[in-house]
C-alpha positions as a Python dict, from the first residue, in 0.01 Angstrom:
ca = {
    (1, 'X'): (0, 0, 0),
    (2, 'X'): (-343, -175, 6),
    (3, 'X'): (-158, -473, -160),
    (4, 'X'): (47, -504, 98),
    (5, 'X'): (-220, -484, 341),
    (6, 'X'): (-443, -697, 156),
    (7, 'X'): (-181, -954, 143),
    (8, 'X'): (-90, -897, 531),
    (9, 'X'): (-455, -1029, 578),
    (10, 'X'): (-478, -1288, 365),
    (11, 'X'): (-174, -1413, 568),
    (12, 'X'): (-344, -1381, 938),
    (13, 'X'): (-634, -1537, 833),
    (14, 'X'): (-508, -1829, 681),
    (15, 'X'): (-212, -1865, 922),
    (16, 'X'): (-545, -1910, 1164),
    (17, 'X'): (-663, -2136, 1005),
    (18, 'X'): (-403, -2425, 1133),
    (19, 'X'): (-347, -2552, 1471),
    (20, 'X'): (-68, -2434, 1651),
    (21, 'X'): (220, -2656, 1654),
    (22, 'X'): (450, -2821, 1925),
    (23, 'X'): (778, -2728, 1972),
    (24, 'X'): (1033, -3017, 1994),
    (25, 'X'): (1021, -2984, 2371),
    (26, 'X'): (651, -2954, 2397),
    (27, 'X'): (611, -3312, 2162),
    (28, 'X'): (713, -3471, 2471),
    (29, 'X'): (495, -3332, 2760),
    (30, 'X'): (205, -3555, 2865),
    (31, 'X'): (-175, -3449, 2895),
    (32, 'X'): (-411, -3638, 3104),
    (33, 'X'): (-751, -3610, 3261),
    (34, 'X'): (-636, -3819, 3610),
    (35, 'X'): (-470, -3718, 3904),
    (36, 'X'): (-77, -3736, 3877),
    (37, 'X'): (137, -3987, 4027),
    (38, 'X'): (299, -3948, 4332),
    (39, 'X'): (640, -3917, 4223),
    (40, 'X'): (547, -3545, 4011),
    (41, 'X'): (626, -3227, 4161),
    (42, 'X'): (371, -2977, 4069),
    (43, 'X'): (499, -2620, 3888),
    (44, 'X'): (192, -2442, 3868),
    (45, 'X'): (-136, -2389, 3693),
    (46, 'X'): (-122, -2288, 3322),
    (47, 'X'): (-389, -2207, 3012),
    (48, 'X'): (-363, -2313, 2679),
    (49, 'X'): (-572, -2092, 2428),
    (50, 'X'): (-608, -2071, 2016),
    (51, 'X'): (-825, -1798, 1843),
    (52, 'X'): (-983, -1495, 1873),
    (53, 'X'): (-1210, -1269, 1728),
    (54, 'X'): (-1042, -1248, 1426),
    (55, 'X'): (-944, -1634, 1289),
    (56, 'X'): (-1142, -1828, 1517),
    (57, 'X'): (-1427, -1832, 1208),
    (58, 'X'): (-1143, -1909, 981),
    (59, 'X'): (-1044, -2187, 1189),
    (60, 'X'): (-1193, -2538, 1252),
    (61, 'X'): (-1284, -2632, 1596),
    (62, 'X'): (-1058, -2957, 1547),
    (63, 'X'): (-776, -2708, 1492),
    (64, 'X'): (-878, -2488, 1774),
    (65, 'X'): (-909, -2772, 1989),
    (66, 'X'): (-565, -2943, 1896),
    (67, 'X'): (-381, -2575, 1896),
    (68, 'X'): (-496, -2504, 2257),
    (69, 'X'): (-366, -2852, 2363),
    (70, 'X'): (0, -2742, 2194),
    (71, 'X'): (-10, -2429, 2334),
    (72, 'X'): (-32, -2590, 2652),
    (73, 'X'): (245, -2881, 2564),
    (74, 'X'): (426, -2578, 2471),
    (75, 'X'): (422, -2336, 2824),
    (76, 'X'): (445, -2632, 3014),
    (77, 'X'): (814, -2764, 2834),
    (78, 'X'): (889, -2405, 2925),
    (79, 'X'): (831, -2399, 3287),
    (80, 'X'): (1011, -2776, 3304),
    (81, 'X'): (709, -3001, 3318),
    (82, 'X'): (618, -3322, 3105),
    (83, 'X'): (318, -3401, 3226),
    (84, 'X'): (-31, -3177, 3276),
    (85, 'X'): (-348, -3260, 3434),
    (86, 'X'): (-625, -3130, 3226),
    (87, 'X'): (-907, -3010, 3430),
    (88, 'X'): (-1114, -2863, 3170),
    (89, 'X'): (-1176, -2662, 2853),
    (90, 'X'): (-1371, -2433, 2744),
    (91, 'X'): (-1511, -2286, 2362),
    (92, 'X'): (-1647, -1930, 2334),
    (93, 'X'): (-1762, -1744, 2064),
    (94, 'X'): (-1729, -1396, 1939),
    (95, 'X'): (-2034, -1162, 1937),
    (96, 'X'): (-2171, -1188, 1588),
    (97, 'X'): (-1925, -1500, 1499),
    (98, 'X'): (-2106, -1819, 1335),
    (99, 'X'): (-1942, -2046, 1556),
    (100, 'X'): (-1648, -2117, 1844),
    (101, 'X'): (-1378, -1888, 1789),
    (102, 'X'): (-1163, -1962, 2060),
    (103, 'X'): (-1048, -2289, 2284),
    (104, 'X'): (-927, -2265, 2553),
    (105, 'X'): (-760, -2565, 2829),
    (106, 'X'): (-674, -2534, 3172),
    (107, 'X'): (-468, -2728, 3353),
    (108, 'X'): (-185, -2811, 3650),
    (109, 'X'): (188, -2842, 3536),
    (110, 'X'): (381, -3146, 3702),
    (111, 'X'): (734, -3254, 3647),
    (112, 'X'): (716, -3617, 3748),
    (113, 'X'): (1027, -3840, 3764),
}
């Protein structure tokens, strides 16, 4: 039993430890830090996040960075958008934690023709 448990962690905290990746759909959506073009038709406002109290000291903040930008391709393929306006990101840190622990981006879905 602790074996198993042992190995459950050992799993979670290195499965942390990578960014999280974009789905085929997601590879194609479109992050920029400028107002859309006229021809998009926003879908609504959306947050990308990696890590938590947990990984986010197992994880680099390249990783955390990159895997909060998928997340965010990712929900925003799901909703039918291909481009998203970043308007801004933020890294926070876990009581106690050495460092950033989780990244998080906000932005505005558009599906632009």
């Amino acid at each position: 039993m602790v074996a198993k448990m042992t190995a459950a962690l050992a799993v979670l905290l290195l499965g942390g430890c990578s960014a999280i990746s974009t789905t085929p759909e997601g590879k194609s959506v479109e992050l920029v830090t400028v107002n859309p073009p006229g021809n998009c038709k926003s879908l609504g406002d959306i947050v990308g996040s990696q890590g938590n109290w947990i990984t986010g000291d197992y994880t680099s903040n390249k990783n955390l960075l990159i895997g909060a930008r998928n997340d965010l391709r990712n929900q925003a393929a799901e909703m039918g958008g291909n481009y998203v306006w970043v308007q801004d990101s933020n890294n926070t840190n876990a009581w106690g934690s050495t460092g950033t622990t989780n990244t998080t981006v906000l932005g505005v879905v558009y599906r632009c023709e």
